[in-house]
PDB file of C-alpha atoms in Angstrom:
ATOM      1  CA  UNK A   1     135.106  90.683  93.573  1.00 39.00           C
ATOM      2  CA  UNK A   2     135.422  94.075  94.887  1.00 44.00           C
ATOM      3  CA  UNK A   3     139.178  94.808  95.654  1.00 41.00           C
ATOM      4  CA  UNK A   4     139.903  96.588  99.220  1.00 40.00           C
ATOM      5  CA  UNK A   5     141.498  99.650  99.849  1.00 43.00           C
ATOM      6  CA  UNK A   6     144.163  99.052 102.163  1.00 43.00           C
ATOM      7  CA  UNK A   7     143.149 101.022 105.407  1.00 58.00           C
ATOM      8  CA  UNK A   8     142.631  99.994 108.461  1.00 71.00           C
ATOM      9  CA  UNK A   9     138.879 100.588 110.238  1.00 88.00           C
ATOM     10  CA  UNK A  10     138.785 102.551 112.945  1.00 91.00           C
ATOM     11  CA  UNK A  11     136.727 101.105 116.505  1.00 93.00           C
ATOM     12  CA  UNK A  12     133.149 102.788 116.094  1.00 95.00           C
ATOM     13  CA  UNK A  13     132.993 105.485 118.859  1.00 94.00           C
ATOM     14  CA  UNK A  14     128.829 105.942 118.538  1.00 95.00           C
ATOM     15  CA  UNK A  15     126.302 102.832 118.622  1.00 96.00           C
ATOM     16  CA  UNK A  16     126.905 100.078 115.764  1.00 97.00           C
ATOM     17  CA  UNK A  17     124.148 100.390 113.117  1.00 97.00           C
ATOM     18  CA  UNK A  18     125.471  97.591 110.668  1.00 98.00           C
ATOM     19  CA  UNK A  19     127.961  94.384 111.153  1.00 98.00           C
ATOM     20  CA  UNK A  20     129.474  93.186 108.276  1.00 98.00           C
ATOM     21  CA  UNK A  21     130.691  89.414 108.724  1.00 98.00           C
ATOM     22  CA  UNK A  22     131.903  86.714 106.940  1.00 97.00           C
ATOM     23  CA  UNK A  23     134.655  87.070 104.394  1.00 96.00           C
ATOM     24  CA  UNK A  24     135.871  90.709 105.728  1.00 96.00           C
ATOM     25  CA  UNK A  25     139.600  91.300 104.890  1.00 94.00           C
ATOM     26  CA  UNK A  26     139.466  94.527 107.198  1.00 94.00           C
ATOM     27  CA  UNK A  27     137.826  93.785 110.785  1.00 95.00           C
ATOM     28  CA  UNK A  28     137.631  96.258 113.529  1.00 95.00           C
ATOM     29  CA  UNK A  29     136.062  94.015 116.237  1.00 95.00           C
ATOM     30  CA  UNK A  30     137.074  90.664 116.450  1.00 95.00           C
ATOM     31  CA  UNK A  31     136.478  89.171 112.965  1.00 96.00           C
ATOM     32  CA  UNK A  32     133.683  91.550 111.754  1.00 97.00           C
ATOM     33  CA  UNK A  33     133.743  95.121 110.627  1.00 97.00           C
ATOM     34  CA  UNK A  34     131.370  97.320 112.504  1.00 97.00           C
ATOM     35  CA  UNK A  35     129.703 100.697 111.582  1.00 97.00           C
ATOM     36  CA  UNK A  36     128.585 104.102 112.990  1.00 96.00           C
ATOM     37  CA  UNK A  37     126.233 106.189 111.569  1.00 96.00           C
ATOM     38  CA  UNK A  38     129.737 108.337 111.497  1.00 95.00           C
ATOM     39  CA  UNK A  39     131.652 105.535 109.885  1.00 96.00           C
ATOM     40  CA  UNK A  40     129.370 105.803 107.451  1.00 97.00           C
ATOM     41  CA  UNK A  41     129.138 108.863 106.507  1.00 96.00           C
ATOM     42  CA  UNK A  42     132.780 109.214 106.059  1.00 95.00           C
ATOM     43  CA  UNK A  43     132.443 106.324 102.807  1.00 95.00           C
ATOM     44  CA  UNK A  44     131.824 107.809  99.343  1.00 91.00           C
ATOM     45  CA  UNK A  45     128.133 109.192  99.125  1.00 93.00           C
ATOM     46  CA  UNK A  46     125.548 109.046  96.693  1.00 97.00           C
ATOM     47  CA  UNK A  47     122.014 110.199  95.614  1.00 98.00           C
ATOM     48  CA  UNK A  48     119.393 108.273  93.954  1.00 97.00           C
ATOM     49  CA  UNK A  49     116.158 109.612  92.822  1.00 98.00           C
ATOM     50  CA  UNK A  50     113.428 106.986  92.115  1.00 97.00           C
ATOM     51  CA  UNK A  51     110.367 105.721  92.092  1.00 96.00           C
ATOM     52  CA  UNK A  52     109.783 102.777  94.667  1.00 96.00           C
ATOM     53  CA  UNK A  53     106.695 100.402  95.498  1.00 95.00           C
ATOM     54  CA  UNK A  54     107.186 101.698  99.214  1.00 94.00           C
ATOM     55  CA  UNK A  55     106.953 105.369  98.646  1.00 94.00           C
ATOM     56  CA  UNK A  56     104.804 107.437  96.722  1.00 93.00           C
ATOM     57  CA  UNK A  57     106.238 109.326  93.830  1.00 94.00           C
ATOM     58  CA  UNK A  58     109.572 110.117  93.253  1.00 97.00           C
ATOM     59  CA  UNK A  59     111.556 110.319  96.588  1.00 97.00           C
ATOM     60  CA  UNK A  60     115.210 111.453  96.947  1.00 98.00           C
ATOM     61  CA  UNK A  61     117.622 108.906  98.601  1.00 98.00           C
ATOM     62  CA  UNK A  62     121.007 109.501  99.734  1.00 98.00           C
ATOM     63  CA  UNK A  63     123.790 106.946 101.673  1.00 98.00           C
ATOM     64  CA  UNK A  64     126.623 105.462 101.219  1.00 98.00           C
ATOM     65  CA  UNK A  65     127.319 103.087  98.012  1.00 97.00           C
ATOM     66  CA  UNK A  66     126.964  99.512  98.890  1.00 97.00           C
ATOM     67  CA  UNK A  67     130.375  98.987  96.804  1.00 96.00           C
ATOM     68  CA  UNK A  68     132.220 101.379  99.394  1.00 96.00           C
ATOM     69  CA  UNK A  69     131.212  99.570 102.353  1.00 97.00           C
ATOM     70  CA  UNK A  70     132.561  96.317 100.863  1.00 96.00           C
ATOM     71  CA  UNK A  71     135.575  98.073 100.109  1.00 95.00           C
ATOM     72  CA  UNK A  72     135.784  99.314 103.507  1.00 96.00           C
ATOM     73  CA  UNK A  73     135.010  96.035 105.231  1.00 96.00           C
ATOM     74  CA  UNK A  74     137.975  94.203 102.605  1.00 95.00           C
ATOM     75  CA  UNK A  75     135.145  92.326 101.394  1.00 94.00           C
ATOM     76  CA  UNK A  76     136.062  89.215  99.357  1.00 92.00           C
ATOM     77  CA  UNK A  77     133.178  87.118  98.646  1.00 94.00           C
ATOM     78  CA  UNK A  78     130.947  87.110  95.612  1.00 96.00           C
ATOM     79  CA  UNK A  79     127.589  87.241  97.151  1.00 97.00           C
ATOM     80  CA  UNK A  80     126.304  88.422  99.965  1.00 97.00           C
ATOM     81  CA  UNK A  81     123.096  87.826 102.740  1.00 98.00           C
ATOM     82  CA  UNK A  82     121.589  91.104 104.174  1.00 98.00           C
ATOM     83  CA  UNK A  83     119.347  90.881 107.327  1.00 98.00           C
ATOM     84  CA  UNK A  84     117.037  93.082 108.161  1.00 98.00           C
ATOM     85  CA  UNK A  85     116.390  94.101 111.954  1.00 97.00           C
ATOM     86  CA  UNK A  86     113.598  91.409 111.688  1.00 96.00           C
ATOM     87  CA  UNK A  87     115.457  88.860 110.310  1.00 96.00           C
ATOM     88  CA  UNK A  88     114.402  88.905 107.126  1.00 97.00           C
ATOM     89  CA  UNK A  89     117.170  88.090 104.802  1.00 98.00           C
ATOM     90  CA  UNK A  90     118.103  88.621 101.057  1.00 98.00           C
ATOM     91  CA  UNK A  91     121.040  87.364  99.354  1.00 98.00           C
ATOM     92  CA  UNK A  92     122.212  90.287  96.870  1.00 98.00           C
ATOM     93  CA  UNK A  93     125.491  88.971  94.117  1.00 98.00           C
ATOM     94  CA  UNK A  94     128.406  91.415  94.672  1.00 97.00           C
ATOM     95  CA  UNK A  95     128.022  92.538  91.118  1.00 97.00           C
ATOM     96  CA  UNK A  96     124.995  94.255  91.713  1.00 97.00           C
ATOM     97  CA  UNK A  97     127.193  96.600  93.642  1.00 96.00           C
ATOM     98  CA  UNK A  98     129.822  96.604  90.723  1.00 95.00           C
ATOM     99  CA  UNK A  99     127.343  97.036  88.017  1.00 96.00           C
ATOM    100  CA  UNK A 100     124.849  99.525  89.402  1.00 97.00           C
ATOM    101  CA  UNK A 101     125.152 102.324  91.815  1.00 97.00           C
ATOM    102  CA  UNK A 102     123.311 100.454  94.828  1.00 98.00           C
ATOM    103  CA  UNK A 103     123.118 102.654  98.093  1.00 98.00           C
ATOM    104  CA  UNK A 104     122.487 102.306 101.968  1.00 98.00           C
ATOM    105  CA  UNK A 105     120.027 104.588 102.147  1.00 98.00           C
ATOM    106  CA  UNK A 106     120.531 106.441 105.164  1.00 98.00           C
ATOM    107  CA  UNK A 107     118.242 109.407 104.668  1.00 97.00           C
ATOM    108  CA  UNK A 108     114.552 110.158 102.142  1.00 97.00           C
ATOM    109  CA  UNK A 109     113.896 113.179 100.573  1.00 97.00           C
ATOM    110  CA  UNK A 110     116.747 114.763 103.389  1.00 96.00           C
ATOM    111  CA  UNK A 111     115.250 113.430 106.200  1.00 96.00           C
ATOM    112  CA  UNK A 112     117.288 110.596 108.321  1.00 96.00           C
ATOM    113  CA  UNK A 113     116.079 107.086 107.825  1.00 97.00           C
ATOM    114  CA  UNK A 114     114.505 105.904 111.214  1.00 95.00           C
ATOM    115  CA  UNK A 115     113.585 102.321 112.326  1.00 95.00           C
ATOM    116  CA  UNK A 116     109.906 103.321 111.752  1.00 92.00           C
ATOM    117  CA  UNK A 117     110.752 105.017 108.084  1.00 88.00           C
ATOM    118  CA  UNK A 118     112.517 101.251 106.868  1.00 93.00           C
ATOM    119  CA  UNK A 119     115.769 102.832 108.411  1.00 94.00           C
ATOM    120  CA  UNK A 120     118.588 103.189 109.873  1.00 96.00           C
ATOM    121  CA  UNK A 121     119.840 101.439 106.072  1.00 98.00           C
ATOM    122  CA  UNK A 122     117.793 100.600 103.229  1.00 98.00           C
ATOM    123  CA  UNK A 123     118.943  98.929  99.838  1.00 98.00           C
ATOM    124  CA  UNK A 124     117.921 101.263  97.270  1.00 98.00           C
ATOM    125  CA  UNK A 125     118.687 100.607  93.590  1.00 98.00           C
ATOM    126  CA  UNK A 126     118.309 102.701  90.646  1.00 98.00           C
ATOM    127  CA  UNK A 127     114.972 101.628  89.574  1.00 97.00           C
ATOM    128  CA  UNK A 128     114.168 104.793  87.162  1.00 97.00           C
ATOM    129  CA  UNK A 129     117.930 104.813  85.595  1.00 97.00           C
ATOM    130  CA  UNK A 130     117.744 100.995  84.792  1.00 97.00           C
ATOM    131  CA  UNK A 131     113.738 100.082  84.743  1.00 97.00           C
ATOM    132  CA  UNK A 132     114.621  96.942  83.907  1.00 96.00           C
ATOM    133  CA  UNK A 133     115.462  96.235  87.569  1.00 97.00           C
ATOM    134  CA  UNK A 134     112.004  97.149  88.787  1.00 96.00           C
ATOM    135  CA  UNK A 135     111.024  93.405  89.132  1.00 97.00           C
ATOM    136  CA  UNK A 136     110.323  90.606  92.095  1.00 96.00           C
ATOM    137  CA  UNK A 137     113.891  89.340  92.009  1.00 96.00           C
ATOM    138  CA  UNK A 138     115.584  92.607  92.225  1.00 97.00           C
ATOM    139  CA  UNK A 139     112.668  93.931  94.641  1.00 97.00           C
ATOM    140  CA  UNK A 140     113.180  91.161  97.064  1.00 97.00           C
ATOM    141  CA  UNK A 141     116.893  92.579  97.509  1.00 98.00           C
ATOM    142  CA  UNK A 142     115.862  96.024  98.495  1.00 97.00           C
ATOM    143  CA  UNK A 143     116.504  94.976 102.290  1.00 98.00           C
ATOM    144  CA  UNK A 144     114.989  97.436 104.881  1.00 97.00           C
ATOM    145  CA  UNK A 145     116.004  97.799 108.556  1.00 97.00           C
ATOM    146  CA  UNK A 146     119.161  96.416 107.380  1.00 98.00           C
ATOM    147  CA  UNK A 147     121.633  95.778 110.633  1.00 98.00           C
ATOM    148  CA  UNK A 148     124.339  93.012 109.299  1.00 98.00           C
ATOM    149  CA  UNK A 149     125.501  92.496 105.922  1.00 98.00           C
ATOM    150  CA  UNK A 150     127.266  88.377 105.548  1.00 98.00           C
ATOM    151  CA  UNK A 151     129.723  88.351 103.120  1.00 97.00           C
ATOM    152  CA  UNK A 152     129.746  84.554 101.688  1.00 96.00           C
TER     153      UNK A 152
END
């Protein structure tokens, strides 16, 4: 379980890219916890450089960590369901976001994320850091398109 920091989310002032429901101890709109791109931004950053199946060589990916939305959103639950635009859904443990450095992508190789490129947020883990990872039940996880994050 992911402890939350206690501040209070602002409203989003630009368009919502990602609702976070479910067990969220710090809701800005009505029981969920909703994002800007700006909101987003603002959480602690970080880079991963890996290979994926979805991209060819080694491509640069930078967001925020999955761990500081949680934080953010006062997250209590120990596994969550991410849904894609298209309603594809993967359920991802909360320690995945403890025990690896597991990003939002929000931008490839320095280029924004659009709905076209798997954007605006895609699950990236650190595939080349922990190989190990680079199988069908951590693939599955690597959500793209994500818009709401269901924190069970």
């Amino acid at each position: 379980m992911l402890s939350s920091q206690a501040i209070a989310l602002e409203v989003p002032e630009g368009p919502v890219i990602l609702v976070v429901s479910g067990k969220v101890g710090q809701p800005n709109v009505g029981d969920e916890a909703h994002f800007d791109k700006a909101m987003l931004k603002a959480l602690e950053q970080h880079e991963t450089i890996t290979h994926t199946p979805w991209y060819d060589g080694v491509t640069r990916f930078s967001g925020p960590l999955g761990r500081a939305i949680l934080e953010a959103a006062g997250a209590e639950g120990k596994k969550m369901r991410v849904i894609a635009l298209n309603d594809y859904a993967a359920t991802i443990p909360v320690s995945d976001f403890e025990h690896y450095d597991v990003i939002f992508a929000m931008q490839a190789n320095g280029k924004a994320l659009r709905v076209r490129d798997q954007g605006p947020l895609f699950v990236i883990y650190p595939f080349d850091q922990y190989p190990a990872l680079m199988n069908e039940e951590i693939l599955v996880r690597a959500v793209w398109q994500v818009a709401r994050i269901d924190v069970e």
